PDB file of C-alpha atoms in Angstrom:
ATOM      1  CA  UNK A 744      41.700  54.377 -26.579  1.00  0.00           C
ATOM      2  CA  UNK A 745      41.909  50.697 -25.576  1.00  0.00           C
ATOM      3  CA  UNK A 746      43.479  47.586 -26.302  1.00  0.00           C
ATOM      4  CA  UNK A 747      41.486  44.054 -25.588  1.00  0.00           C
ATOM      5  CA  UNK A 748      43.896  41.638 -25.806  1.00  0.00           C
ATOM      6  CA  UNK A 749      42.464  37.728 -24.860  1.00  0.00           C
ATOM      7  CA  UNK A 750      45.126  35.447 -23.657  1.00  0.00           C
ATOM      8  CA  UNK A 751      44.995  31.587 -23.861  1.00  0.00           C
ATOM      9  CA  UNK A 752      48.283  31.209 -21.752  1.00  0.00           C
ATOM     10  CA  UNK A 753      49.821  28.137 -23.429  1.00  0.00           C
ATOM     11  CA  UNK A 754      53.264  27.606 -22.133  1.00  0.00           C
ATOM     12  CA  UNK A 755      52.871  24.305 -24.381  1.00  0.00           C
ATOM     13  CA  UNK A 756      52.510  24.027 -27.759  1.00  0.00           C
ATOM     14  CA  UNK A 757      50.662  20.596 -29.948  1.00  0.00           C
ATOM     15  CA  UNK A 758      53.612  19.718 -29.932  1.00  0.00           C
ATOM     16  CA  UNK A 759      55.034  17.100 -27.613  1.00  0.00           C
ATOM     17  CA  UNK A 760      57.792  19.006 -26.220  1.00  0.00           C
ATOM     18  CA  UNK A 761      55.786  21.910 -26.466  1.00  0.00           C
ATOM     19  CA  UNK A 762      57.262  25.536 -26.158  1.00  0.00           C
ATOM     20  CA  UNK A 763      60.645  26.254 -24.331  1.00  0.00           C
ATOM     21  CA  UNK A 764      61.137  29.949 -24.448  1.00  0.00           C
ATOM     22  CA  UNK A 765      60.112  31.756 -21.107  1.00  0.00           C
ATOM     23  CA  UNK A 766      56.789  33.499 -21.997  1.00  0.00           C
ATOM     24  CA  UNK A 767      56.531  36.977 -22.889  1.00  0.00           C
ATOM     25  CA  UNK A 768      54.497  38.730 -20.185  1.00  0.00           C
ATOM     26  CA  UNK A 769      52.082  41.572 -22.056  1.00  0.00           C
ATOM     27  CA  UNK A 770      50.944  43.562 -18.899  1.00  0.00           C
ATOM     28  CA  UNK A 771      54.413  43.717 -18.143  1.00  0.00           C
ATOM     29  CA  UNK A 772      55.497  44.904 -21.764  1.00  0.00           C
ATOM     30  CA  UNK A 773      52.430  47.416 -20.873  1.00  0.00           C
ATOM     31  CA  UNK A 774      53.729  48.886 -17.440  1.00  0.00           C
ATOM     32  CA  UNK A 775      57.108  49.169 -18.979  1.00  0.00           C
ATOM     33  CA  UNK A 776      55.443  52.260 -21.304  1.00  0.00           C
ATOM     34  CA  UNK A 777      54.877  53.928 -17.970  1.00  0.00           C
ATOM     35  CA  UNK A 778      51.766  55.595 -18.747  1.00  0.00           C
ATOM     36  CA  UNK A 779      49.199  53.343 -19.615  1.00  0.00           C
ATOM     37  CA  UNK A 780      46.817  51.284 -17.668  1.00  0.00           C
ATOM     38  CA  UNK A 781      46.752  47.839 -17.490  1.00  0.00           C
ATOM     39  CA  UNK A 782      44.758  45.265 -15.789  1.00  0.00           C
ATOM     40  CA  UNK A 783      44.881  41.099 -16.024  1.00  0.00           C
ATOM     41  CA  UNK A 784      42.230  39.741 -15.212  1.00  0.00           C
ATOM     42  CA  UNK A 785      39.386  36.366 -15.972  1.00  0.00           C
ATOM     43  CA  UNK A 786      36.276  35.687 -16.188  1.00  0.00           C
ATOM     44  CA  UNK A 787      35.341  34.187 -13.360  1.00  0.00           C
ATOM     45  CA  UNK A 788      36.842  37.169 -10.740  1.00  0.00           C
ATOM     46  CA  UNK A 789      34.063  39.152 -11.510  1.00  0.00           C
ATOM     47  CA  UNK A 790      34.569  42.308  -9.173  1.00  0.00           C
ATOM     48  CA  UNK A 791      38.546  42.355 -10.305  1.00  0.00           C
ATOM     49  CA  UNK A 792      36.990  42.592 -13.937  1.00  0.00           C
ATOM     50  CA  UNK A 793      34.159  45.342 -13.890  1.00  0.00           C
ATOM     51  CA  UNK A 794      36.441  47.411 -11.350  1.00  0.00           C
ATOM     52  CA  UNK A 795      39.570  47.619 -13.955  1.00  0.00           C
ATOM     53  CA  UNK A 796      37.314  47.897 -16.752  1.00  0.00           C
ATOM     54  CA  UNK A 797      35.564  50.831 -15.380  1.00  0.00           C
ATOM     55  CA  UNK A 798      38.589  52.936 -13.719  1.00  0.00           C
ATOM     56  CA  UNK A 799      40.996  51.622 -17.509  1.00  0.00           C
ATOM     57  CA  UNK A 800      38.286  53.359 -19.337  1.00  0.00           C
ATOM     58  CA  UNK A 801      37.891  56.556 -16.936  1.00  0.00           C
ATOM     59  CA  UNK A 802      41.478  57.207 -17.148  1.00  0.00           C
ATOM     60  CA  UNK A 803      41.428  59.293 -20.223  1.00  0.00           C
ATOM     61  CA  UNK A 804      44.615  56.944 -21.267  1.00  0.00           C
ATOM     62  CA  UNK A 805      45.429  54.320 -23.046  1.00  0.00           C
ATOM     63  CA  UNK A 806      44.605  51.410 -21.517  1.00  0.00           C
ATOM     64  CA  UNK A 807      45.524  47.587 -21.935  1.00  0.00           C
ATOM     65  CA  UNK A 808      43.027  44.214 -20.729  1.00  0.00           C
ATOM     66  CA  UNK A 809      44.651  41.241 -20.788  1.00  0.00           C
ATOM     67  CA  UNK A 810      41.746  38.457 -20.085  1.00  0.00           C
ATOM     68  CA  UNK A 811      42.493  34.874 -19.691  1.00  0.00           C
ATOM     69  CA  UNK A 812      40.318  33.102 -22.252  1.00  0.00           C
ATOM     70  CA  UNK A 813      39.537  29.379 -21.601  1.00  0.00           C
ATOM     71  CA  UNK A 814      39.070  27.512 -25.165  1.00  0.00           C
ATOM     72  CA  UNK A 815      37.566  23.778 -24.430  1.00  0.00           C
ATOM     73  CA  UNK A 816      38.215  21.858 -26.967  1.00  0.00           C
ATOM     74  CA  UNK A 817      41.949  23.151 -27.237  1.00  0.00           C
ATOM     75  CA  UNK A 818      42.439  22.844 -23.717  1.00  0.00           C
ATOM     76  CA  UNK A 819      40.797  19.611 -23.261  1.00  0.00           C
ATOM     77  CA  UNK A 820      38.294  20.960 -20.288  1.00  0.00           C
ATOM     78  CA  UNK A 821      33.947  20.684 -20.437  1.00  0.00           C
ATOM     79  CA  UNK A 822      32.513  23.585 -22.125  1.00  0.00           C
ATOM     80  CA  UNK A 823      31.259  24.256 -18.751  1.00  0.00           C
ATOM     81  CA  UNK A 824      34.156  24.509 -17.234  1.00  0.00           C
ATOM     82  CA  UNK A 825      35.463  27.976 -18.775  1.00  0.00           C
ATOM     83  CA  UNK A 826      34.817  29.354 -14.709  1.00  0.00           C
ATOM     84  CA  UNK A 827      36.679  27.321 -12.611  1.00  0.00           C
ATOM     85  CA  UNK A 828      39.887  26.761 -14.909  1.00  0.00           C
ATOM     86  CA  UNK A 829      40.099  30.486 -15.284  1.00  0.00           C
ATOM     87  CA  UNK A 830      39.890  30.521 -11.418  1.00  0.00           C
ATOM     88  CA  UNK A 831      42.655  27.363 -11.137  1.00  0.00           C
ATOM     89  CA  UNK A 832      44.603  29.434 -13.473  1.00  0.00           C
ATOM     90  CA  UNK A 833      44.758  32.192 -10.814  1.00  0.00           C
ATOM     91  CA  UNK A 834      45.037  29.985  -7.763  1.00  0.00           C
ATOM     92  CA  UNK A 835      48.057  28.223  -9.520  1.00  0.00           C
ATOM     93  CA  UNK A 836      50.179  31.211 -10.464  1.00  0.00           C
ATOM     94  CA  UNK A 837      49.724  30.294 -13.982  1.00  0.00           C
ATOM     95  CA  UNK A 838      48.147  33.682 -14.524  1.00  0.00           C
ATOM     96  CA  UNK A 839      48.073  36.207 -12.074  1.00  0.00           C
ATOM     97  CA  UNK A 840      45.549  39.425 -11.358  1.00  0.00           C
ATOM     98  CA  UNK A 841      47.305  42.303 -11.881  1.00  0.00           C
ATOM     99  CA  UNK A 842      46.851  45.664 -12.133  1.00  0.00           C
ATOM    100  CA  UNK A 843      48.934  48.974 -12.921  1.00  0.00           C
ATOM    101  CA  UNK A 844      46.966  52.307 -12.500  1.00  0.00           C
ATOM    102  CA  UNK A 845      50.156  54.878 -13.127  1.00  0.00           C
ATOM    103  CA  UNK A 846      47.945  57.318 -11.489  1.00  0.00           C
ATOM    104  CA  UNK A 847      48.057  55.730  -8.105  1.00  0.00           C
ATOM    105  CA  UNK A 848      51.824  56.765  -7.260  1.00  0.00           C
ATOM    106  CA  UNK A 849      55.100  57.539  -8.313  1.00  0.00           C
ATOM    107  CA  UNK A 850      56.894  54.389  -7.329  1.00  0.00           C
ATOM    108  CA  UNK A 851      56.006  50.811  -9.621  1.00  0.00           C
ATOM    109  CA  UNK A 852      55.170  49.844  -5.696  1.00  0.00           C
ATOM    110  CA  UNK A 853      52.649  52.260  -5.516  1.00  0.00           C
ATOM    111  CA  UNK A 854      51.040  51.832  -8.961  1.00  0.00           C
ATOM    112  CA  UNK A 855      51.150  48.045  -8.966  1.00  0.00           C
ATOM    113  CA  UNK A 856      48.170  45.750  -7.093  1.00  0.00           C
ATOM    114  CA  UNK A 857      48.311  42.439  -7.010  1.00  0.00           C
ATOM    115  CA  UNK A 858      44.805  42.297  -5.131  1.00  0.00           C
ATOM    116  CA  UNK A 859      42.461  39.188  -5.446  1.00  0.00           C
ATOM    117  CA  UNK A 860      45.297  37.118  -5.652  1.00  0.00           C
ATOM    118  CA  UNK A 861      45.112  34.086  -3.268  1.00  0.00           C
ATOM    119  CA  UNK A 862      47.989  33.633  -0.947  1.00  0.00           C
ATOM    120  CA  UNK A 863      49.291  36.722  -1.267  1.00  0.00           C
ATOM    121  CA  UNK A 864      52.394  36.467   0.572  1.00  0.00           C
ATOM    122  CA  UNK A 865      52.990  32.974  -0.196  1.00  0.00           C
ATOM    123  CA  UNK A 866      54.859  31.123  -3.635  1.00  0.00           C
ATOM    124  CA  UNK A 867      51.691  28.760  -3.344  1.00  0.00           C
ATOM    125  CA  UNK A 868      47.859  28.783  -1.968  1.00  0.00           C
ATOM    126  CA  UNK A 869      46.759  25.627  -0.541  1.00  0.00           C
ATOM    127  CA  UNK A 870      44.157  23.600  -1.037  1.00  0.00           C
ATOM    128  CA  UNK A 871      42.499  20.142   0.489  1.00  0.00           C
ATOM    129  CA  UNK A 872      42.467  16.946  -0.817  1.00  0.00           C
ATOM    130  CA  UNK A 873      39.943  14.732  -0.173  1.00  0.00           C
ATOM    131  CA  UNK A 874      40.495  11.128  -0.867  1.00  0.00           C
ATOM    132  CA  UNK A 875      39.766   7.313   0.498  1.00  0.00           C
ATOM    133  CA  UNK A 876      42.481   5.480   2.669  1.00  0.00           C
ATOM    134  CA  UNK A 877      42.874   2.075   2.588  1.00  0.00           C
ATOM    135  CA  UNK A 878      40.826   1.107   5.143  1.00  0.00           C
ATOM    136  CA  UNK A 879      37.833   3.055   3.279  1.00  0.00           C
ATOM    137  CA  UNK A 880      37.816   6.040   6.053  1.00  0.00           C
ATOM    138  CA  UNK A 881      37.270   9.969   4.276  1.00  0.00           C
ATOM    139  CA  UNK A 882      40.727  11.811   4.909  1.00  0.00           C
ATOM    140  CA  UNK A 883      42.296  14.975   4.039  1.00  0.00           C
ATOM    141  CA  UNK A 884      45.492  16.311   2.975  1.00  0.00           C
ATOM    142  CA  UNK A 885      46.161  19.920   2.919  1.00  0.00           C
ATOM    143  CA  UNK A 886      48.644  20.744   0.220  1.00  0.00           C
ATOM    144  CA  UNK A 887      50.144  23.273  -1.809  1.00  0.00           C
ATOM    145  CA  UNK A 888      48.268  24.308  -5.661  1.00  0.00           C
ATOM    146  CA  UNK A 889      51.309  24.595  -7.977  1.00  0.00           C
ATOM    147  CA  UNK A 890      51.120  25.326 -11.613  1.00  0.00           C
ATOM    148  CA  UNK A 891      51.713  21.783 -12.553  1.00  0.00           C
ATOM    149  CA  UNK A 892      48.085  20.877  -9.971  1.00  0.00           C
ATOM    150  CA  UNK A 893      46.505  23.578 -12.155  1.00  0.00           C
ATOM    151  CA  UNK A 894      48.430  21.608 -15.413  1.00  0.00           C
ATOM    152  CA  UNK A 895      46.934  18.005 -14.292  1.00  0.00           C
ATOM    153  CA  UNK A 896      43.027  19.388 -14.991  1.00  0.00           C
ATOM    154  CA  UNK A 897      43.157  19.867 -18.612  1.00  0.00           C
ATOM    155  CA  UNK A 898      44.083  17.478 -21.419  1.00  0.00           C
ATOM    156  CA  UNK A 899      46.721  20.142 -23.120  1.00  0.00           C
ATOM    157  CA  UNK A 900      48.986  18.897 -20.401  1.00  0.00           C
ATOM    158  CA  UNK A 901      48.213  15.008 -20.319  1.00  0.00           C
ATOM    159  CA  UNK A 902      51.826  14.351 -21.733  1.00  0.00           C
ATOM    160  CA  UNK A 903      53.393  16.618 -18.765  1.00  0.00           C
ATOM    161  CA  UNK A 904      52.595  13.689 -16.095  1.00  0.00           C
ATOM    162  CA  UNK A 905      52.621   9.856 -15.413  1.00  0.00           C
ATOM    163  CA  UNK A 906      50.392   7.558 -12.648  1.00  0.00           C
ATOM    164  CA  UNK A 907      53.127   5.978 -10.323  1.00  0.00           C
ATOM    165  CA  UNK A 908      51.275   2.852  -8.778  1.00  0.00           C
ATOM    166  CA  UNK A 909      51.252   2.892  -4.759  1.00  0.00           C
ATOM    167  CA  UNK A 910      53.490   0.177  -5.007  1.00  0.00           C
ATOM    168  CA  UNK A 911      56.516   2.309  -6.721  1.00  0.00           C
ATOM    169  CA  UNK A 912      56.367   4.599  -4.293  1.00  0.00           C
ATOM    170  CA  UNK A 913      59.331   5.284  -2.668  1.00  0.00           C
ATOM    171  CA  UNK A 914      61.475   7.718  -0.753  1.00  0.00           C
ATOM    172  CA  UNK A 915      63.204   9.504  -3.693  1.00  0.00           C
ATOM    173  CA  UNK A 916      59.626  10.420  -5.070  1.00  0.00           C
ATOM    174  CA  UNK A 917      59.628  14.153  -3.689  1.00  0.00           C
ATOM    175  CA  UNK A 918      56.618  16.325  -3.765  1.00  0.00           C
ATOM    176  CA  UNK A 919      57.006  19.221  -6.384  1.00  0.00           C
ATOM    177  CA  UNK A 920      56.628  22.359  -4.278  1.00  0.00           C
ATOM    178  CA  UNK A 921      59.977  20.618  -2.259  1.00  0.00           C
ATOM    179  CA  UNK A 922      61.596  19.920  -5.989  1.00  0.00           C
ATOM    180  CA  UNK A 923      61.447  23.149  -6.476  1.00  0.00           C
ATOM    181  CA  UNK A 924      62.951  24.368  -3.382  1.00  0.00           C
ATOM    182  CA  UNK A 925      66.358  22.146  -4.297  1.00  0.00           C
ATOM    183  CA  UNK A 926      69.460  22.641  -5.771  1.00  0.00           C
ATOM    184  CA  UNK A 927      70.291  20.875  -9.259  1.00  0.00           C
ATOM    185  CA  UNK A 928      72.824  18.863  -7.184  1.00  0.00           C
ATOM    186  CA  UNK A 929      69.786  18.126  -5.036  1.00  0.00           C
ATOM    187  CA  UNK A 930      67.751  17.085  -7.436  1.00  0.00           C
ATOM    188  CA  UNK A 931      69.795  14.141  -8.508  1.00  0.00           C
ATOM    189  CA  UNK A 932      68.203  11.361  -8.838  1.00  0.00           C
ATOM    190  CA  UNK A 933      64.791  12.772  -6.777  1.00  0.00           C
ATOM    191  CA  UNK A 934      61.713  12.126  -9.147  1.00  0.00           C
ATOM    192  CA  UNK A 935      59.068  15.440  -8.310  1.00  0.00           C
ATOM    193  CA  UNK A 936      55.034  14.331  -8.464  1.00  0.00           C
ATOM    194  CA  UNK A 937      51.875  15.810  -7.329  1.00  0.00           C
ATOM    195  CA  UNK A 938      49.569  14.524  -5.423  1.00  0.00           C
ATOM    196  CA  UNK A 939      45.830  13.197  -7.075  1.00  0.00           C
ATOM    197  CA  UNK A 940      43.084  10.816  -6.619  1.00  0.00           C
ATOM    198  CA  UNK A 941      41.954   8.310  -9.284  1.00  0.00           C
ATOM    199  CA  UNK A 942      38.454   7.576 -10.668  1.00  0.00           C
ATOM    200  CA  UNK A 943      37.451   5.303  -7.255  1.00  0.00           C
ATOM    201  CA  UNK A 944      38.900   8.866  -4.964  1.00  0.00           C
ATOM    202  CA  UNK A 945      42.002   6.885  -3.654  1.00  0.00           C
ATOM    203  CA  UNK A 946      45.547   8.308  -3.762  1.00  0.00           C
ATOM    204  CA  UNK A 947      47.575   8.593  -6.236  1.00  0.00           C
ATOM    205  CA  UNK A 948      51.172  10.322  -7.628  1.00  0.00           C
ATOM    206  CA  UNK A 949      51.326  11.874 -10.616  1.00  0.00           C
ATOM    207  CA  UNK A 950      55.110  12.298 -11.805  1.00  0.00           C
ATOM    208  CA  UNK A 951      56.024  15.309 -13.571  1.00  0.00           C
ATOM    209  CA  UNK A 952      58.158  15.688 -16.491  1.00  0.00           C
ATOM    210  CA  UNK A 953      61.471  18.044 -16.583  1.00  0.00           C
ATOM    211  CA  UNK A 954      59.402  20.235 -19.242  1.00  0.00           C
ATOM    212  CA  UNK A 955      56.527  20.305 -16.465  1.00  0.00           C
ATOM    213  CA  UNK A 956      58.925  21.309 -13.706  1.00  0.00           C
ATOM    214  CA  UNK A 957      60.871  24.186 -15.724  1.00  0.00           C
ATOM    215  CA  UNK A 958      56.859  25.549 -16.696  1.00  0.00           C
ATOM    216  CA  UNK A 959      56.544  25.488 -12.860  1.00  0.00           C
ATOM    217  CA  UNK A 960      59.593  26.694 -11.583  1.00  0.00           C
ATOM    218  CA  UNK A 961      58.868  29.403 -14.584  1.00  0.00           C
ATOM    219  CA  UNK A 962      55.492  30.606 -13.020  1.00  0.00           C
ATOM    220  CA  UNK A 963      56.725  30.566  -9.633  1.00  0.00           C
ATOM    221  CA  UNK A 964      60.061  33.272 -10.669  1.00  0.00           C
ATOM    222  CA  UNK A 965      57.149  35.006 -12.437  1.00  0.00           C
ATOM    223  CA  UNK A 966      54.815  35.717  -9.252  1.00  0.00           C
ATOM    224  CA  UNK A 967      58.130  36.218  -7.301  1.00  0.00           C
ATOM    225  CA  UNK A 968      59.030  39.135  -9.349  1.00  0.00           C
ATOM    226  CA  UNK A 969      55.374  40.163  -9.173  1.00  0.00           C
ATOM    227  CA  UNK A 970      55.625  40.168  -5.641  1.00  0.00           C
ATOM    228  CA  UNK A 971      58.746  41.919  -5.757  1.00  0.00           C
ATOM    229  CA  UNK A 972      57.168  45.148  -7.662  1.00  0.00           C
ATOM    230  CA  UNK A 973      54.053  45.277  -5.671  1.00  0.00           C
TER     231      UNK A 973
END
């Protein structure tokens, strides 16, 4: 038999302050029973899907989907947009393909694939910003997609972040992927942001809050320890 299990992978609650507890990983919980198979996948990595649907079904055991499911209105995203976010979730280690076929090997290493992830071998994939300088010219900046990038699309998260005006830029403003990379002594007074564009495509910083950061820092561990099995 099987078990369909659809995920909305809300790290936040309605609440302001949202959830604080470290989320509870079900394909993980399903590898740890040794013998079953388990694939995470979405909707918009087509190929991952079909593939894990047909071998989880052939394997004459029992067999665990966990499918990232993209509601609109609760997430605050266009009812057309169920695709891409489910693809930003990937890119953005908010919820990673996965896969554990326990007849592939012996070893966790050998059973586990972490194929169809982007970046494989990196904590972040990268992406490039387009945006308006001052002087009206088209530029670029290529930059890293952390959860918190993936956070800023949908209205869930609005709370998590906060427009910083080019003119309060300054020095201890520290981009998030770098935040991440300190020390708590480090971090003293450093204020972590993300890089956007507003509604005319000109630069802008979007400050993160400490609840934002520890979701972050929480996904990155997560796809650490992934990386770590596979």
């Amino acid at each position: 038999g099987f078990i369909a299990q659809v995920s909305d992978m809300a790290p936040y609650g309605q609440a302001m302050r949202g959830k604080q507890e470290t989320r509870k990983e079900i394909s993980l919980i399903g590898m740890a029973h040794r013998t079953a198979f388990v694939a995470q996948g979405t909707i918009a990595h087509v190929n991952h899907l079909l593939e894990n649907y047909i071998d989880g079904l052939n394997s004459r055991r029992p067999a665990l989907f966990n499918i990232y499911a993209v509601c609109p209105p609760e997430h605050g995203v266009g009812d057309d947009k169920s695709v891409d976010q489910s693809k930003l979730a990937v890119e953005g280690r908010a919820y990673p393909l996965f896969r554990f076929d326990p007849d592939a090997g012996t070893t966790f290493a050998e059973c586990v694939s972490l194929d169809g992830n982007p970046a494989p071998d990196q904590d972040w994939p990268t992406y490039t910003l387009k945006y308006v300088a001052e002087n009206g010219a088209q530029e670029t900046m290529t930059l890293p997609l952390t959860f918190a990038d993936f956070a800023a699309t949908e209205a869930r998260f609005l709370k998590q972040f906060k427009k910083a005006p080019p003119e309060t830029w300054n020095e201890n403003m520290v981009m998030l992927a770098d935040f991440l990379e300190l020390d708590a002594d480090e971090r003293e007074g450093k204020f972590p942001f993300i890089w956007a564009v507003d509604a005319k495509n000109r630069l802008t910083r979007l400050l993160v809050t400490e609840d934002m950061v520890r979701a972050s820092a929480e996904r990155l561990q997560f796809w650490r320890q992934l990386r770590g099995i596979a």
